[in-house]
Each structure stands twice: as C-alpha cells, then as structure tokens.
Short mmCIF file of C-alpha atoms in Angstrom, two decimals:
data_model
loop_
_atom_site.label_atom_id
_atom_site.label_comp_id
_atom_site.label_asym_id
_atom_site.label_seq_id
_atom_site.Cartn_x
_atom_site.Cartn_y
_atom_site.Cartn_z
CA MET A 1 80.43 5.25 122.11
CA SER A 2 82.29 7.85 124.69
CA GLY A 3 85.70 6.88 122.77
CA VAL A 4 83.31 7.83 119.71
CA LYS A 5 82.68 11.21 120.99
CA VAL A 6 86.49 11.83 121.85
CA ALA A 7 87.77 11.99 118.32
CA THR A 8 84.92 13.51 116.55
CA GLY A 9 85.99 16.20 118.90
CA ALA A 10 88.91 16.44 117.60
CA ALA A 11 88.09 16.70 114.73
CA ALA A 12 85.83 19.65 115.62
CA ALA A 13 88.93 20.87 116.94
CA VAL A 14 91.32 20.58 113.74
CA LEU A 15 89.00 22.49 111.93
CA LEU A 16 88.13 25.21 113.80
CA MET A 17 91.64 26.03 113.87
CA ALA A 18 91.89 25.97 109.92
CA CYS A 19 89.16 27.67 109.64
CA ALA A 20 88.84 30.72 112.51
CA GLY A 21 92.64 31.44 112.14
CA LEU A 22 94.50 29.46 114.97
CA ALA A 23 97.85 29.17 113.49
CA PRO A 24 101.29 28.12 114.14
CA ALA A 25 103.92 30.40 114.76
CA LEU A 26 105.97 31.80 112.00
CA ALA A 27 103.21 30.58 109.64
CA ASP A 28 103.15 31.68 105.82
CA THR A 29 100.85 34.01 105.73
CA ILE A 30 98.34 34.97 102.11
CA GLU A 31 100.04 38.53 102.00
CA ALA A 32 103.77 37.40 101.88
CA ALA A 33 102.35 34.37 99.06
CA LEU A 34 100.44 37.31 97.42
CA VAL A 35 104.15 38.50 97.53
CA ARG A 36 106.04 36.35 96.12
CA ALA A 37 103.60 35.82 93.02
CA TYR A 38 103.99 39.35 93.06
CA GLN A 39 108.32 39.16 92.37
CA ASN A 40 108.27 35.95 91.00
CA ASN A 41 105.96 34.53 88.44
CA PRO A 42 107.35 34.39 85.18
CA GLN A 43 104.71 34.74 83.54
CA LEU A 44 104.52 38.19 84.56
CA ASN A 45 107.90 38.80 84.64
CA ALA A 46 108.03 38.48 80.82
CA GLN A 47 104.34 40.97 80.44
CA ARG A 48 107.05 43.79 81.84
CA ALA A 49 109.86 43.16 79.73
CA GLN A 50 106.56 42.81 77.23
CA VAL A 51 105.94 46.87 78.55
CA ARG A 52 109.46 48.06 78.19
CA ALA A 53 110.44 46.69 74.73
CA ILE A 54 107.03 48.80 73.61
CA ASP A 55 108.83 51.35 75.21
CA GLU A 56 110.87 51.93 72.78
CA ASN A 57 108.73 52.58 70.03
CA VAL A 58 108.59 56.05 71.30
CA PRO A 59 112.07 57.19 70.53
CA GLN A 60 111.58 55.24 67.23
CA ALA A 61 108.76 57.79 66.14
CA LEU A 62 110.59 60.38 67.96
CA SER A 63 113.22 59.36 66.00
CA GLY A 64 110.82 60.92 63.29
CA TYR A 65 112.51 65.10 64.39
CA ARG A 66 115.97 64.04 64.37
CA PRO A 67 118.28 64.74 61.77
CA ARG A 68 120.18 61.94 59.38
CA VAL A 69 123.75 61.75 59.45
CA SER A 70 125.61 59.49 56.78
CA VAL A 71 129.47 59.51 55.83
CA THR A 72 130.66 58.20 52.89
CA GLY A 73 134.58 57.65 51.79
CA SER A 74 136.22 56.06 48.65
CA ALA A 75 139.57 55.29 47.66
CA GLY A 76 140.22 53.07 44.02
CA TYR A 77 142.78 52.97 41.62
CA GLN A 78 142.21 53.92 38.17
CA TYR A 79 144.35 53.96 34.61
CA THR A 80 143.27 56.35 32.04
CA ASP A 81 144.55 56.27 28.52
CA THR A 82 142.37 59.06 26.31
CA ASN A 83 143.17 60.55 22.80
CA THR A 84 141.23 63.70 22.05
CA THR A 85 140.99 66.34 18.96
CA ALA A 86 139.86 69.67 19.01
CA GLY A 87 139.79 71.89 17.00
CA GLY A 88 141.66 75.48 17.69
CA SER A 89 142.05 77.82 15.44
CA PRO A 90 141.16 78.13 11.91
CA ASN A 91 141.94 74.76 10.03
CA VAL A 92 144.53 73.93 13.05
CA LEU A 93 143.77 70.26 14.72
CA VAL A 94 144.15 70.39 18.03
CA HIS A 95 145.87 66.95 19.73
CA THR A 96 145.75 65.99 23.04
CA GLU A 97 146.99 62.74 25.17
CA ILE A 98 146.47 61.47 28.40
CA HIS A 99 147.60 57.88 30.02
CA GLY A 100 148.84 57.09 33.29
CA THR A 101 147.48 55.69 36.82
CA ASN A 102 145.51 57.91 39.63
CA ALA A 103 144.62 56.85 43.14
CA PRO A 104 141.08 58.62 43.22
CA ARG A 105 139.51 59.16 47.29
CA SER A 106 137.28 61.36 48.59
CA VAL A 107 135.02 61.95 51.86
CA GLY A 108 131.60 63.14 52.27
CA ALA A 109 129.41 63.78 54.52
CA THR A 110 125.22 64.53 54.52
CA ILE A 111 122.66 65.73 57.07
CA SER A 112 119.29 65.69 55.81
CA GLN A 113 116.09 66.83 57.88
CA THR A 114 112.88 66.43 57.58
CA LEU A 115 110.59 69.38 58.02
CA PHE A 116 106.90 69.07 57.51
CA ASN A 117 105.32 65.37 56.55
CA GLY A 118 101.70 65.70 56.88
CA GLN A 119 102.06 65.65 61.09
CA GLN A 120 103.21 61.78 60.77
CA THR A 121 105.94 62.17 63.11
CA ALA A 122 103.78 63.87 66.12
CA ASN A 123 101.43 61.47 65.68
CA ARG A 124 102.87 58.73 65.47
CA THR A 125 104.95 59.83 68.51
CA ARG A 126 100.75 60.20 70.02
CA ALA A 127 100.20 56.57 68.85
CA ALA A 128 103.57 55.18 70.63
CA GLU A 129 102.66 56.74 73.62
CA SER A 130 98.90 55.50 73.62
CA GLN A 131 100.08 52.20 72.81
CA VAL A 132 102.77 52.05 76.30
CA SER A 133 99.81 53.36 78.41
CA GLY A 134 97.55 50.31 76.54
CA SER A 135 101.08 48.14 77.63
CA ARG A 136 100.88 49.43 81.44
CA GLU A 137 96.91 48.47 81.05
CA ALA A 138 97.56 45.31 79.54
CA LEU A 139 100.30 44.61 82.28
CA ARG A 140 97.81 45.20 85.02
CA VAL A 141 95.21 42.84 84.04
CA LEU A 142 97.88 39.78 84.13
CA GLU A 143 99.13 41.30 88.14
CA GLN A 144 95.33 40.93 88.91
CA SER A 145 95.15 38.24 87.13
CA VAL A 146 98.15 36.59 89.18
CA LEU A 147 97.84 37.88 92.59
CA LEU A 148 93.95 37.12 92.23
CA SER A 149 95.24 33.05 91.58
CA ALA A 150 97.45 33.39 93.88
CA ALA A 151 94.67 33.87 96.54
CA THR A 152 92.66 31.10 94.94
CA ILE A 153 95.33 28.55 95.03
CA TYR A 154 96.42 29.42 98.72
CA MET A 155 92.91 28.89 99.64
CA ASP A 156 92.68 26.03 97.72
CA TYR A 157 94.91 24.67 99.78
CA LEU A 158 93.86 25.90 103.36
CA ARG A 159 90.62 24.14 102.21
CA ASP A 160 92.05 20.84 100.88
CA SER A 161 93.98 20.27 103.45
CA ALA A 162 91.26 20.81 105.73
CA ILE A 163 89.02 18.74 104.11
CA VAL A 164 91.44 15.91 104.43
CA GLU A 165 91.66 16.07 108.33
CA VAL A 166 87.94 15.93 108.12
CA GLN A 167 88.20 12.67 106.07
CA ARG A 168 90.73 11.20 108.24
CA SER A 169 89.21 11.86 111.54
CA ASN A 170 85.94 10.94 109.70
CA THR A 171 88.33 7.77 108.95
CA ARG A 172 89.51 6.85 112.40
CA VAL A 173 85.18 7.72 113.72
CA LEU A 174 84.44 5.01 111.50
CA GLU A 175 87.15 3.03 112.74
CA GLN A 176 86.58 2.66 115.88
CA THR A 177 82.23 2.52 115.24
CA LEU A 178 83.19 -0.60 112.68
CA LYS A 179 85.53 -2.09 116.39
CA GLN A 180 82.03 -1.54 118.44
CA THR A 181 79.56 -2.90 116.49
CA ARG A 182 81.92 -5.78 115.93
CA ASP A 183 82.15 -5.76 119.87
CA ARG A 184 78.17 -5.88 120.26
CA PHE A 185 77.52 -8.56 117.13
CA ASN A 186 79.89 -10.99 119.21
CA VAL A 187 77.82 -10.51 122.30
CA GLY A 188 74.34 -10.85 120.55
CA GLU A 189 73.38 -6.92 120.50
CA VAL A 190 73.15 -5.82 116.89
CA THR A 191 73.06 -8.35 114.23
CA ARG A 192 75.81 -9.37 110.56
CA THR A 193 74.19 -6.61 109.04
CA ASP A 194 74.56 -3.75 111.48
CA VAL A 195 78.50 -4.48 110.81
CA ALA A 196 77.99 -5.38 107.23
CA GLN A 197 77.11 -1.34 107.34
CA SER A 198 79.39 0.24 108.80
CA GLU A 199 82.43 -1.69 107.31
CA ALA A 200 80.00 -0.44 103.86
CA GLN A 201 80.23 3.40 105.39
CA LEU A 202 83.64 2.64 106.30
CA ALA A 203 85.32 1.53 103.24
CA ALA A 204 83.07 4.48 101.57
CA GLY A 205 85.10 6.96 104.06
CA ARG A 206 88.57 5.50 103.28
CA THR A 207 87.74 6.12 99.90
CA GLN A 208 86.67 9.98 99.93
CA GLN A 209 89.57 10.44 102.48
CA LEU A 210 92.17 9.26 99.54
CA THR A 211 90.20 11.24 96.77
CA ALA A 212 90.91 14.06 99.68
CA GLU A 213 93.99 13.59 99.64
CA SER A 214 94.83 13.41 95.98
CA ASN A 215 93.06 16.53 95.57
CA LEU A 216 95.07 18.08 97.97
CA ASN A 217 98.57 16.75 96.37
CA THR A 218 96.92 18.37 93.13
CA THR A 219 96.48 21.67 94.66
CA ARG A 220 100.30 21.25 96.41
CA SER A 221 101.57 21.06 92.73
CA ASN A 222 100.15 24.24 91.56
CA PHE A 223 100.39 26.33 95.10
CA ARG A 224 104.55 25.61 93.71
CA ARG A 225 103.85 26.68 90.21
CA ILE A 226 101.86 29.89 90.63
CA ILE A 227 103.68 30.87 94.36
CA GLY A 228 107.15 29.79 93.44
CA ASN A 229 107.76 27.84 96.87
CA GLU A 230 105.91 24.33 98.79
CA PRO A 231 103.37 25.71 101.10
CA GLU A 232 104.33 25.04 104.65
CA GLN A 233 102.26 25.85 107.77
CA LEU A 234 99.97 28.40 106.03
CA ALA A 235 97.61 30.49 107.90
CA ALA A 236 94.69 31.29 107.94
CA GLY A 237 93.41 33.91 104.83
CA SER A 238 90.89 36.61 105.68
CA PRO A 239 88.49 38.93 103.16
CA VAL A 240 89.50 41.90 101.46
CA ASP A 241 86.46 43.34 102.45
CA ARG A 242 87.68 47.00 103.18
CA PHE A 243 89.09 47.51 100.37
CA LEU A 244 85.51 47.06 98.72
CA PRO A 245 83.52 49.63 97.82
CA GLY A 246 80.10 49.48 99.52
CA THR A 247 77.29 48.93 96.78
CA LEU A 248 76.72 46.81 93.84
CA ILE A 249 76.64 50.80 92.11
CA SER A 250 79.50 52.09 92.86
CA ALA A 251 80.97 48.77 92.77
CA ILE A 252 79.49 49.51 88.55
CA ASP A 253 81.08 52.67 88.83
CA LEU A 254 84.23 52.10 89.41
CA GLY A 255 85.14 48.82 87.55
CA LEU A 256 84.17 50.88 84.33
CA THR A 257 86.18 52.91 85.60
CA GLN A 258 89.55 51.66 87.06
CA ASN A 259 89.31 47.60 85.21
CA PRO A 260 92.87 48.07 83.04
CA ASN A 261 90.66 46.25 80.83
CA VAL A 262 88.45 48.77 79.97
CA MET A 263 91.47 51.62 79.88
CA ALA A 264 93.48 49.70 77.51
CA ALA A 265 90.36 48.90 75.00
CA MET A 266 90.29 53.30 75.83
CA TYR A 267 94.36 53.49 74.90
CA GLY A 268 93.67 50.84 71.28
CA ILE A 269 90.38 53.54 70.66
CA ASP A 270 93.51 56.64 70.70
CA VAL A 271 96.15 54.34 68.86
CA ASN A 272 93.64 53.10 66.00
CA TYR A 273 92.26 57.11 65.79
CA LEU A 274 96.41 58.38 65.08
CA GLN A 275 96.80 56.11 62.59
CA VAL A 276 93.75 57.39 60.55
CA ARG A 277 96.00 61.03 60.20
CA ILE A 278 98.78 59.10 60.14
CA ASN A 279 97.81 57.65 57.28
CA GLU A 280 95.71 60.97 55.98
CA GLY A 281 99.33 62.51 56.69
CA ALA A 282 100.46 60.26 53.21
CA LEU A 283 98.69 62.45 51.00
CA LEU A 284 100.08 65.66 52.50
CA PRO A 285 103.49 67.37 51.06
CA THR A 286 106.52 66.33 51.87
CA VAL A 287 109.55 69.21 52.40
CA THR A 288 112.83 68.31 53.37
CA LEU A 289 116.15 69.87 53.56
CA GLN A 290 119.28 68.45 52.86
CA ALA A 291 122.82 69.82 53.30
CA ALA A 292 126.64 67.80 51.55
CA VAL A 293 129.72 68.37 51.92
CA GLN A 294 132.47 66.66 50.01
CA GLN A 295 136.40 66.31 49.61
CA SER A 296 138.07 64.36 46.93
CA TYR A 297 141.59 64.58 45.17
CA GLU A 298 143.11 63.51 41.83
CA GLN A 299 139.17 62.30 40.67
CA SER A 300 140.78 62.60 37.08
CA MET A 301 144.27 62.62 35.52
CA THR A 302 143.63 66.37 35.50
CA ILE A 303 141.75 67.34 39.16
CA TYR A 304 144.38 66.82 41.97
CA ARG A 305 141.99 67.71 44.31
CA SER A 306 137.95 69.30 44.61
CA PHE A 307 135.64 69.98 47.39
CA GLY A 308 132.24 70.73 46.99
CA ALA A 309 129.44 71.56 48.87
CA SER A 310 125.44 72.54 48.53
CA ALA A 311 122.07 73.09 50.77
CA VAL A 312 118.96 71.58 49.50
CA ALA A 313 115.19 72.13 50.15
CA GLN A 314 113.06 69.78 48.71
CA LEU A 315 109.31 69.47 48.44
CA SER A 316 107.70 66.21 46.90
CA VAL A 317 103.40 66.43 46.30
CA PRO A 318 101.59 63.03 45.97
CA VAL A 319 99.00 63.15 43.35
CA TYR A 320 98.69 59.39 42.38
CA GLN A 321 100.54 56.54 43.58
CA GLY A 322 98.24 53.74 42.61
CA GLY A 323 95.43 54.10 45.38
CA ALA A 324 96.79 52.47 48.41
CA GLU A 325 97.18 55.23 50.72
CA TYR A 326 93.22 55.11 50.30
CA SER A 327 93.22 51.67 50.65
CA LEU A 328 95.08 52.48 53.84
CA ILE A 329 92.82 55.05 55.30
CA ARG A 330 89.91 53.69 54.91
CA GLN A 331 91.34 50.76 56.33
CA SER A 332 92.11 52.93 59.76
CA LYS A 333 88.57 53.71 59.49
CA GLU A 334 87.35 50.35 59.65
CA ASN A 335 89.68 49.56 62.41
CA LEU A 336 88.98 52.87 64.61
CA ALA A 337 85.12 51.88 63.98
CA GLN A 338 86.07 48.42 65.68
CA GLN A 339 88.34 49.64 68.96
CA ARG A 340 84.98 51.59 69.28
CA LEU A 341 82.36 48.09 69.39
CA ASN A 342 85.59 46.75 71.07
CA LEU A 343 85.05 49.50 74.21
CA GLU A 344 81.86 49.07 74.83
CA GLN A 345 82.01 44.44 74.34
CA VAL A 346 84.26 45.76 77.27
CA ARG A 347 82.14 47.83 79.05
CA ASP A 348 79.31 45.09 79.11
CA GLN A 349 81.95 42.35 80.69
CA THR A 350 82.99 44.02 82.78
CA ARG A 351 79.45 44.87 84.09
CA ALA A 352 78.85 41.55 84.02
CA SER A 353 82.01 40.48 85.33
CA VAL A 354 81.51 42.82 88.93
CA VAL A 355 77.52 42.18 89.22
CA GLN A 356 78.66 38.36 89.16
CA ALA A 357 81.74 38.55 91.66
CA TRP A 358 79.40 41.19 93.61
CA GLY A 359 76.51 37.97 93.78
CA GLN A 360 79.15 36.01 94.74
CA LEU A 361 80.39 37.75 97.88
CA LEU A 362 77.17 37.89 99.33
CA ALA A 363 76.55 34.33 98.69
CA GLY A 364 79.26 33.06 99.94
CA ARG A 365 78.51 35.08 103.36
CA ALA A 366 75.12 34.07 103.30
CA GLN A 367 76.28 30.72 103.05
CA VAL A 368 79.60 30.55 106.01
CA SER A 369 76.24 31.54 108.27
CA SER A 370 74.23 29.03 107.81
CA ALA A 371 77.00 26.25 106.90
CA GLN A 372 77.99 27.79 110.66
CA ALA A 373 74.74 26.41 111.70
CA GLN A 374 74.30 22.91 109.69
CA VAL A 375 77.57 22.03 111.86
CA ALA A 376 76.32 22.58 114.97
CA ALA A 377 72.83 21.40 113.99
CA SER A 378 74.82 18.11 113.10
CA GLU A 379 76.79 17.85 116.07
CA ILE A 380 73.45 18.22 118.42
CA ALA A 381 71.23 15.78 115.79
CA LEU A 382 74.59 12.74 115.66
CA ASN A 383 75.05 12.86 119.81
CA GLY A 384 71.25 12.41 120.11
CA VAL A 385 71.12 9.81 118.01
CA ARG A 386 74.02 8.27 120.05
CA GLU A 387 72.02 8.05 123.19
CA GLU A 388 69.44 6.69 121.60
CA ALA A 389 70.96 3.57 119.41
CA LYS A 390 72.35 3.26 122.76
CA ALA A 391 68.65 2.99 124.22
CA GLY A 392 67.68 0.91 121.22
CA GLN A 393 65.18 3.85 119.49
CA ARG A 394 67.87 3.86 116.74
CA THR A 395 70.30 1.70 114.82
CA THR A 396 73.53 1.66 113.44
CA LEU A 397 73.03 2.79 110.18
CA ASP A 398 71.02 6.19 111.72
CA VAL A 399 73.94 6.75 113.65
CA LEU A 400 76.35 6.09 110.60
CA ASN A 401 73.90 8.78 108.62
CA ALA A 402 74.35 11.76 111.08
CA GLN A 403 77.89 10.80 111.60
CA GLN A 404 78.16 11.57 106.92
CA ALA A 405 75.61 14.18 107.65
CA LEU A 406 78.35 16.01 110.51
CA VAL A 407 81.15 15.46 107.81
CA ASN A 408 79.18 16.69 104.97
CA ALA A 409 78.36 19.75 107.29
CA ARG A 410 82.07 20.52 107.99
CA VAL A 411 83.79 20.37 104.54
CA ALA A 412 80.38 22.33 103.04
CA LEU A 413 81.62 24.97 105.96
CA VAL A 414 85.38 24.55 104.64
CA THR A 415 83.57 25.12 101.09
CA ALA A 416 82.14 27.99 102.20
CA GLN A 417 84.29 30.37 103.91
CA HIS A 418 86.95 29.60 101.29
CA ASP A 419 84.14 30.92 98.83
CA ARG A 420 84.07 33.43 101.29
CA VAL A 421 87.37 34.97 100.87
CA VAL A 422 88.06 34.10 97.26
CA ALA A 423 84.57 36.39 96.39
CA SER A 424 86.13 39.47 97.78
CA TYR A 425 89.37 38.92 95.74
CA ALA A 426 87.20 38.15 92.69
CA VAL A 427 85.43 41.40 93.20
CA LEU A 428 88.67 43.76 93.67
CA SER A 429 89.57 42.60 90.36
CA ALA A 430 86.78 43.30 88.80
CA VAL A 431 86.46 46.61 89.63
CA GLY A 432 90.16 46.51 88.98
CA ARG A 433 91.54 47.32 92.07
CA LEU A 434 93.20 44.03 92.79
CA SER A 435 97.30 45.56 93.21
CA PRO A 436 100.52 45.37 95.83
CA VAL A 437 99.46 48.75 96.13
CA VAL A 438 96.01 48.86 97.42
CA LEU A 439 96.49 45.87 99.07
CA ASN A 440 99.58 47.30 101.20
CA LEU A 441 101.96 44.60 100.08
CA ASN A 442 105.00 44.63 101.80
CA THR A 443 107.21 44.56 98.27
CA THR A 444 109.44 46.99 95.79
CA ILE A 445 106.12 47.92 93.77
CA TYR A 446 107.20 47.38 89.87
CA ASP A 447 106.85 51.16 88.12
CA PRO A 448 106.63 51.01 84.18
CA SER A 449 107.62 54.56 84.05
CA VAL A 450 111.40 54.22 85.23
CA HIS A 451 112.56 52.53 82.18
CA TYR A 452 110.13 54.75 79.80
CA GLN A 453 111.70 57.99 81.08
CA GLN A 454 115.60 56.07 81.10
CA VAL A 455 114.48 55.31 77.05
CA ARG A 456 112.22 58.39 75.72
CA ASP A 457 114.81 60.46 74.68
CA SER A 458 117.47 58.96 73.71
CA TRP A 459 119.57 59.27 71.23
CA PHE A 460 121.99 56.55 70.58
CA GLY A 461 122.76 53.51 72.48
CA ILE A 462 122.73 49.72 72.19
CA ARG A 463 122.74 49.01 75.62
CA THR A 464 119.21 48.60 77.47
CA PRO A 465 119.22 50.57 81.37
CA ASP A 466 120.26 47.11 83.41
CA GLY A 467 122.77 47.16 81.43
CA ARG A 468 122.37 44.21 79.00
#
C-alpha cells in the first residue's frame, strides 16, 4: 500500500499549490485579468459609446439659448404683359401697357432669438445634465458587473482546474488500488467482491474526472469570452477584504449612498421632476425677436432694385390647444411619482444585496476553516484505515470509502476558497466600490467627463472628438 500513499501525497501537493498561491513564474494574476476585462470587454465599450451619445443631449438643450440664422436666395425668369386703364384728370382715361421679360433675384437673412419660453430651455438643459449623470451611473453598474464577472470566472477556472487535478490524482490512486487488490486476490488474501468494488470505484472516479474536465472546458470558454484571452498559468486569487467596510451596518450605509443603481435612480427623479417643469412651461407666454434683411433685384418691370430690413418682437400666449399640454403635465407627474417609488425599491434591493453578500462572505470564511479541518481529518482517517486494512481489521470497501471522503473534502476546500474570494468581490460590488480606482488596477481609467467637456459648448461641427 506504500505506492498508494505516495500518490495521495502528490495530489495533496497539487491542491495546496492551487489554493495557497504557489504559482509559477510569470503567472497571470487576477488583477491583470481585471484590467483586460476593463479595457477590452465589448459590452463595456458599447456602454461607454452610449454615454458619449447621451452627452450630446446637453448641447442640444443649450441650443435653445442660441440664435437661429437662415439665409435665403432666389433667382428666376418671368414674362409680364399687362394693360391697365386708370382715371386721370376729369373725363380723361390713361392707358398703360407693360410687357417684356425680367430676371428677378433676391438674397436675404433672418435671425431669430427666443427671449422667453417659460424656462423650458433652462429646464431642458438641467434635465439633460441629469441624464448624463444617470448614464454615468449606468456605466458604473456595468463596470462593476464586468469586473465581478471577470473575478468570478478567474476563480472559477482556478477551482475547476484544481478539481480536475484532484480527480486525476484520485483516478491514479484508484488504478493502483485496483492493481494491488487483484494481486492480493491472486494470492487469496481478498475475494472477488473486493476486486469488483475496486473496479466500480475506479469507474466512478473516471466519470468524476471526465465531468470535471468538461466543466473546466466550459469555464475556459467563458474565461475567453469575459476576459479576452485563454487562461494560462493563473496565480491564486486573494480576497479584497482590505477595501471592505468593517461592519454590516457601515456596508449598508455605504451601499445606500454609493451604489450606482441608487445613484442612477436618484438622477432619474431629477429628470422626471424637470420634465414636469418643462411641460408646465408650455402654458406660459413665449417672446421671440426676429430681424431680417433682404436685397432684391428686378422684382417687377418697373422696379430694378429694392432693399428691406425689419426687426419684430412677437409675444405668443397659449390659451387653449385641445388639452394636450394639461395631459402631458399630469402624465409627467405620474412618472415622477413612479420614479420616487422606484428609488425606494432600488434601495431595498441594494440593502438586501449587501446583507446577502455580507452573509456569504462570513459563511465563506467559516467554510474555509471547516474544509481545511475536514481535509486534515480525512487524510488521517485514510491513513488509519489503510493500516487497519493491512492488519485485516478493515475491508477494501472501507479503504475506498475513506479515499472518496478525502477527495470530497479536497473538492469542498477548493470550492470554499473560491467562494471566499468571490464573496469579497460581491460585497465590494454591492456597496458600489468595485472599480479600478479602488482596486488600484494598473490601467488608464476611462473618464466620461472628458468627452462631455469636449462637446458641451460646441456651436457647430459634425466630427466627434476622436475624429470620426
């Protein structure tokens, strides 16, 4: 049985390397994987493009403060043939005949400026700014989701690869156990039943190995999808407890103030409130100033050139336009009430998420300690059963059961350590602090305010800041 004991020790060494962080040189790290996901994830880059598109709502709203200028021009050809009779002095009629062709042409410019529109422009601008802020919080939501997914799949691969090594080692041990059992059967020390039990356990072990390898292949493909490369030589991940609040109460308070879902809902209230003000502004008077100039040539056969200029102030007071404005006001008030209720719902969901993640974190810490004790006890039990089997006090089935118990304990330890690390990232996400800045990732941080400042006060131009 000495050969079996050596193989079991080798399996334990592989497991400890995967779980304790003994990684090969130039190994990939969880921080580097998070950087790649942050930089290259297509879903995240698409959300950044959406935020840039929403930035354009602000200059569109600001355009209401600016004048509108239009230039008109016309040119053509006309033929005139008129015959008129008009009274001159008493009893005298004057006949006038005008016929011929001319080429009328004109050019003009009109400038229109809104002076007052019920504060609709100001409220539209503030609403657009709130939409920008809300879109940034939505971007933070997706950033946290991508980083959490990246950390989870990284730990998934470590867990599944360690389980594969455990199952492979278990298969090697069971193969050697079967060989030794057959040798003992040939010399009459055990029965055919012992051989059959060893064969059955080996078949079960190979099935578990194939299942573990299949799970690893699935995890590898998801690793490539989320992080962007094939996993190679992954170093062990570690919890991020140093970035977490000290107590559950402080974690809940932090989540209710910094979770991006809560912040986005708050900005949604601002947008809906300002929409009420915009709709109410439609009931107020509108004052506009319009100035125009026009230069004309040959507009008629008798006038060769004419020039005109005007400046007109116009006041428009809405009295009744079918009731649509009143309906919009009522509708926007209901939307505002709905958004306020939605904020309470988001806060409740955030509180529940923080409590759940915190509970999983505490449970994960305890499970790691329990699993470590389970592995140590299972190793002692297996060695004891083997020694007793040599003395004839234990059967082959007892040895096989003890071996399976040790395998289960090692799988439980790997899973507990995986859950421990993932739970710490989940708590950080629930409180709204899972970001490259907090994690001190070595990457350039995407700042959405840069694009916003580039386009906010743009008066003209069709090219985006990046040259498209």
